[in-house]
mmCIF file of C-alpha atoms in Angstrom:
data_model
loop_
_atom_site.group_PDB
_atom_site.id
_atom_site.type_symbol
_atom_site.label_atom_id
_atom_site.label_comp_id
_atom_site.label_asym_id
_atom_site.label_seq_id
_atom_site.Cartn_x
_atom_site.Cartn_y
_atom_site.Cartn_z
ATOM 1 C CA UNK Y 1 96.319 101.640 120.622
ATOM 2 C CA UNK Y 2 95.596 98.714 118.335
ATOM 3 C CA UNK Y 3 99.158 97.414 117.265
ATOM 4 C CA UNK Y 4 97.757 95.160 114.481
ATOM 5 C CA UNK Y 5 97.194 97.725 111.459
ATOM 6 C CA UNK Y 6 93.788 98.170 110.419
ATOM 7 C CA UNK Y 7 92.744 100.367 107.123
ATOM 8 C CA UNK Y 8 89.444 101.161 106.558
ATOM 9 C CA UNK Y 9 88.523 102.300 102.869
ATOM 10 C CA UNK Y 10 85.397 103.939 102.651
ATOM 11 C CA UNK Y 11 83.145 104.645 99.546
ATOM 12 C CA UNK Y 12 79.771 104.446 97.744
ATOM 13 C CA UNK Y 13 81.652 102.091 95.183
ATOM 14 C CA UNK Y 14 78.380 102.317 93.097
ATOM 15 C CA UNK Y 15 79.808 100.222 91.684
ATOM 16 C CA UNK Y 16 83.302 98.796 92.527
ATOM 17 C CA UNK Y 17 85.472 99.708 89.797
ATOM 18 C CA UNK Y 18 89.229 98.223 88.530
ATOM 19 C CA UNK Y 19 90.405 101.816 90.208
ATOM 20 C CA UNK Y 20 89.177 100.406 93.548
ATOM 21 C CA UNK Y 21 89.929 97.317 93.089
ATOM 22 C CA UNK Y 22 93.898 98.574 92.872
ATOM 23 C CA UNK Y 23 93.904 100.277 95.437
ATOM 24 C CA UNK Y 24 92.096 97.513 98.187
ATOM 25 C CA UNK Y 25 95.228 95.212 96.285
ATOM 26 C CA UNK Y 26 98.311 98.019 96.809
ATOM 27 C CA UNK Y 27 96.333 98.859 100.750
ATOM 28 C CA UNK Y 28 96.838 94.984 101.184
ATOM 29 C CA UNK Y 29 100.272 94.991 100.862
ATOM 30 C CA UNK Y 30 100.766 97.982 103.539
ATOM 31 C CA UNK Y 31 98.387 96.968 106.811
ATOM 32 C CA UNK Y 32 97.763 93.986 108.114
ATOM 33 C CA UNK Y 33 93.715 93.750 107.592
ATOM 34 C CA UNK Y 34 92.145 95.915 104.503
ATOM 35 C CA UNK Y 35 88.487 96.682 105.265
ATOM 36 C CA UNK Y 36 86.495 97.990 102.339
ATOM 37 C CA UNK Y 37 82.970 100.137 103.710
ATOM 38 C CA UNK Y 38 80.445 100.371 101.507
ATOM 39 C CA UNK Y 39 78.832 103.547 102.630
ATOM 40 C CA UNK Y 40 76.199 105.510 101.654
ATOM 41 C CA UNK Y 41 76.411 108.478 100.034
ATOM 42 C CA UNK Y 42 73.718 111.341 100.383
ATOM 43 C CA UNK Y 43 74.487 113.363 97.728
ATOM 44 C CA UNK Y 44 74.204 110.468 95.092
ATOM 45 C CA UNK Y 45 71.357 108.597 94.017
ATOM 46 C CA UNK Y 46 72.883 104.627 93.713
ATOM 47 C CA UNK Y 47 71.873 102.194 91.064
ATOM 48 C CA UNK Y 48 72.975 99.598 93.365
ATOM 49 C CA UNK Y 49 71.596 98.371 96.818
ATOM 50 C CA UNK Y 50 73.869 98.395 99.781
ATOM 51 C CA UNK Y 51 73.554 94.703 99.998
ATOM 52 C CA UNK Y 52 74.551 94.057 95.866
ATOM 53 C CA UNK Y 53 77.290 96.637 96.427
ATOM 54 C CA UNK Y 54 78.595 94.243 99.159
ATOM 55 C CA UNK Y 55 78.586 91.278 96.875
ATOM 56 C CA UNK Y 56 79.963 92.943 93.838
ATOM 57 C CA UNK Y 57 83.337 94.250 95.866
ATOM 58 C CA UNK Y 58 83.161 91.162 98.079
ATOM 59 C CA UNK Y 59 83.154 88.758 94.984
ATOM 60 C CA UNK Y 60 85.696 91.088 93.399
ATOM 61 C CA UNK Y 61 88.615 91.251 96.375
ATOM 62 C CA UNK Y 62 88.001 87.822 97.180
ATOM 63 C CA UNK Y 63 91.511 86.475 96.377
ATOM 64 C CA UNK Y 64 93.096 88.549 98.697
ATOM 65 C CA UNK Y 65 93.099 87.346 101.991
ATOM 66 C CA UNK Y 66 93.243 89.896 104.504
ATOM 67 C CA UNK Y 67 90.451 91.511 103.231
ATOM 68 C CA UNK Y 68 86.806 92.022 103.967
ATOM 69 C CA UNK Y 69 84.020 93.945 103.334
ATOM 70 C CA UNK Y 70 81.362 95.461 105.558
ATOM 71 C CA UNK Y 71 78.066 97.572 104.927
ATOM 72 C CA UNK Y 72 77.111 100.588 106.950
ATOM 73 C CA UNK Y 73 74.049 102.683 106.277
ATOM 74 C CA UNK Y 74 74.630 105.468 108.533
ATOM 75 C CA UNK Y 75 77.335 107.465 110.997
ATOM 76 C CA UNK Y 76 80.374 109.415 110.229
ATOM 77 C CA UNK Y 77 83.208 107.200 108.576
ATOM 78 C CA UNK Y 78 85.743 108.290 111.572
ATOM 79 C CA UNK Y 79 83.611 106.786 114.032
ATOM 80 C CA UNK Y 80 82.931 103.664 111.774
ATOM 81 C CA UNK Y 81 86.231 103.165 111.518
ATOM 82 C CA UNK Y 82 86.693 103.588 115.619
ATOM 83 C CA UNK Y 83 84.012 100.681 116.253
ATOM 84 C CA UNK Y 84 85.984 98.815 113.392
ATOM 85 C CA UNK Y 85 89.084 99.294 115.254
ATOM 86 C CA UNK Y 86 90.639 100.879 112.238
ATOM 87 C CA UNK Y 87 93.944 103.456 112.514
ATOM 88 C CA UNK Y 88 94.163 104.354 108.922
ATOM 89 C CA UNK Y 89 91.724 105.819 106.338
ATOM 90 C CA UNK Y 90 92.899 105.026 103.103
ATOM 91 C CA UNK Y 91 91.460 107.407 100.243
ATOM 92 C CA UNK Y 92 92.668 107.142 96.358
ATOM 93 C CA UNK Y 93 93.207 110.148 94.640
ATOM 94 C CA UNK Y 94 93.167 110.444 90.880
ATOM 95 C CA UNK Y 95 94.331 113.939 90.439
ATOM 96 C CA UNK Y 96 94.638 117.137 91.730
ATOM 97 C CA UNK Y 97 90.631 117.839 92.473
ATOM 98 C CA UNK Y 98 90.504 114.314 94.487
ATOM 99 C CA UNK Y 99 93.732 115.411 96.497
ATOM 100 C CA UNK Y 100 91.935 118.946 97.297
ATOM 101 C CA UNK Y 101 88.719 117.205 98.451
ATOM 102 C CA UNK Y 102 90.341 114.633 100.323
ATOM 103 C CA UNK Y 103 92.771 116.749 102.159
ATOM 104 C CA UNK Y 104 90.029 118.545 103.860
ATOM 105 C CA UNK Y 105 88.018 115.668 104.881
ATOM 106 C CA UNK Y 106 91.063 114.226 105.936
ATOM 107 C CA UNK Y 107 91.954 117.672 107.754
ATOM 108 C CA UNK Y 108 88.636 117.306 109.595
ATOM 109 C CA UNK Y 109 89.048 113.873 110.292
ATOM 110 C CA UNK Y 110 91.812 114.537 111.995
ATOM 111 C CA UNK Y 111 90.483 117.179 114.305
ATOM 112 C CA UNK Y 112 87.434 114.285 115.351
ATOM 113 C CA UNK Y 113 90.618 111.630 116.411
ATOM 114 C CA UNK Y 114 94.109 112.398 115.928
ATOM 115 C CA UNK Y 115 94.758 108.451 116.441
ATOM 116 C CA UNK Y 116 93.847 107.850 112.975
ATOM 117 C CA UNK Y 117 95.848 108.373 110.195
ATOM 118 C CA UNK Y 118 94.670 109.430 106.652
ATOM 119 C CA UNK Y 119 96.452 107.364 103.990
ATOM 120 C CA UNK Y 120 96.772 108.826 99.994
ATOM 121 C CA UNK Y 121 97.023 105.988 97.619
ATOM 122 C CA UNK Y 122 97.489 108.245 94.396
ATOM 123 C CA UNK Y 123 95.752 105.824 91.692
ATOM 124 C CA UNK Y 124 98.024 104.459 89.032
ATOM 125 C CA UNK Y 125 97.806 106.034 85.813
ATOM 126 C CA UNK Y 126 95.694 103.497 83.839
ATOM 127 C CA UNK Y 127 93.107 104.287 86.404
ATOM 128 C CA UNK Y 128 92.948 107.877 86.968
ATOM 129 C CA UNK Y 129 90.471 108.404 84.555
ATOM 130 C CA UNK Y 130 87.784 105.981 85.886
ATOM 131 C CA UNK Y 131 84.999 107.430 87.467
ATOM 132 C CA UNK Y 132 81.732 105.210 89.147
ATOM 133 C CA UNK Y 133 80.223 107.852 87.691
ATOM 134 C CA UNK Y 134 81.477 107.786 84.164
ATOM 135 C CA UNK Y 135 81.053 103.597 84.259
ATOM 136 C CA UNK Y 136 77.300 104.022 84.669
ATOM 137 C CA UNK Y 137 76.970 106.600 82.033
ATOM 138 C CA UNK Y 138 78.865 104.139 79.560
ATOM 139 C CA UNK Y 139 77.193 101.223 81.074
ATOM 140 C CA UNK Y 140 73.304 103.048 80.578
ATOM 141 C CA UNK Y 141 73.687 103.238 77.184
ATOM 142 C CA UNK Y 142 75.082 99.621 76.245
ATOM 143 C CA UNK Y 143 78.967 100.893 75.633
ATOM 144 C CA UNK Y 144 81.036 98.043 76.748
ATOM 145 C CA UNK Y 145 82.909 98.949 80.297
ATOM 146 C CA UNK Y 146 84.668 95.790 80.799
ATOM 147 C CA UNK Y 147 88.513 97.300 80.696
ATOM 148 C CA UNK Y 148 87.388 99.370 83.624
ATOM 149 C CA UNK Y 149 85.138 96.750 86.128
ATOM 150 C CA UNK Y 150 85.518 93.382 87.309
ATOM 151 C CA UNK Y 151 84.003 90.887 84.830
ATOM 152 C CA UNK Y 152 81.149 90.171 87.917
ATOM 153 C CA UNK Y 153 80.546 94.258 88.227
ATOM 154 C CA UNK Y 154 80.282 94.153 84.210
ATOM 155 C CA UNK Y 155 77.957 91.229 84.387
ATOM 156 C CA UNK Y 156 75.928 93.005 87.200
ATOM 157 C CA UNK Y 157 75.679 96.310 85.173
ATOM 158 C CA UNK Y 158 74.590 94.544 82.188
ATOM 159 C CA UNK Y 159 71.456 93.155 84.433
ATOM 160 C CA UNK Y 160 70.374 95.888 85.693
ATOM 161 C CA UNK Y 161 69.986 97.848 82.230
ATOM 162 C CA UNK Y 162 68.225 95.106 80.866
ATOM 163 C CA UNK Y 163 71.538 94.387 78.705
ATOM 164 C CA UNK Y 164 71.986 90.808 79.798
ATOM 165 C CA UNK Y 165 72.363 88.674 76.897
#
């Protein structure tokens, strides 16, 4: 088994938010190389392209250093995060629904490789309340989301409603 320690943290992060961007800064502190997927979710329907999603959270973790950040279309995040030669999953959880959800994917996980370890990051308080979700809605109709983005995410946002000044 890899002895260097490897996290993977997957997501849609459509788009990268200050939540995420906590958590990629408290993972760095734990493993040895952070890896932030950019993933695609089939159940949403993202404003941003895989490729502008890479940017935005590239541009936004870019002063830490053992950091990077990949794209990946397709395949289950376990066996991503094999070929990535990832041991950990790291997953923030807000509250008590995120822990619920989590736990089973993690719980399933588990069962597809026991060599890799799930990893709870429970968000700090100032960010439990963020939501991707939420940050578009605000975002769509020109209310100002720059406490809860990075400055290049609330630039980017801002573009692609036709807010830019």
């Amino acid at each position: 088994m890899n002895s260097k320690k490897i996290a993977l943290f997957p997501g849609s992060f459509d788009p990268f938010t200050n939540g995420h961007l906590n958590t990629v800064e408290r993972a760095s502190k734990l493993f040895d190389e952070v890896v932030v997927g950019i993933f695609t979710n089939t159940t949403k329907k993202p404003l941003f392209s895989p490729e502008e999603k890479r940017e935005l959270a590239a541009e936004s973790v870019s002063h830490i250093e053992n950091v990077r950040v990949v794209t990946q279309s397709e395949g289950l995040t376990i066996n991503i995060a094999k070929e990535l030669g990832a041991n950990f999953l790291i997953r923030g959880v807000r509250n008590g629904q995120d822990y619920e959800y989590e736990k089973n994917i993690a719980f399933m996980n588990k069962q597809m490789d026991p060599e890799i370890e799930t990893v709870f990051l429970l968000a700090d308080e100032s960010f439990s309340n963020i939501s991707s979700s939420m940050i578009k809605e605000i975002a769509k109709f020109d209310g100002d989301v720059s406490a809860f983005v990075p400055e290049n995410v609330n630039k980017a946002l801002k573009v692609k409603y036709g807010q830019d000044e």
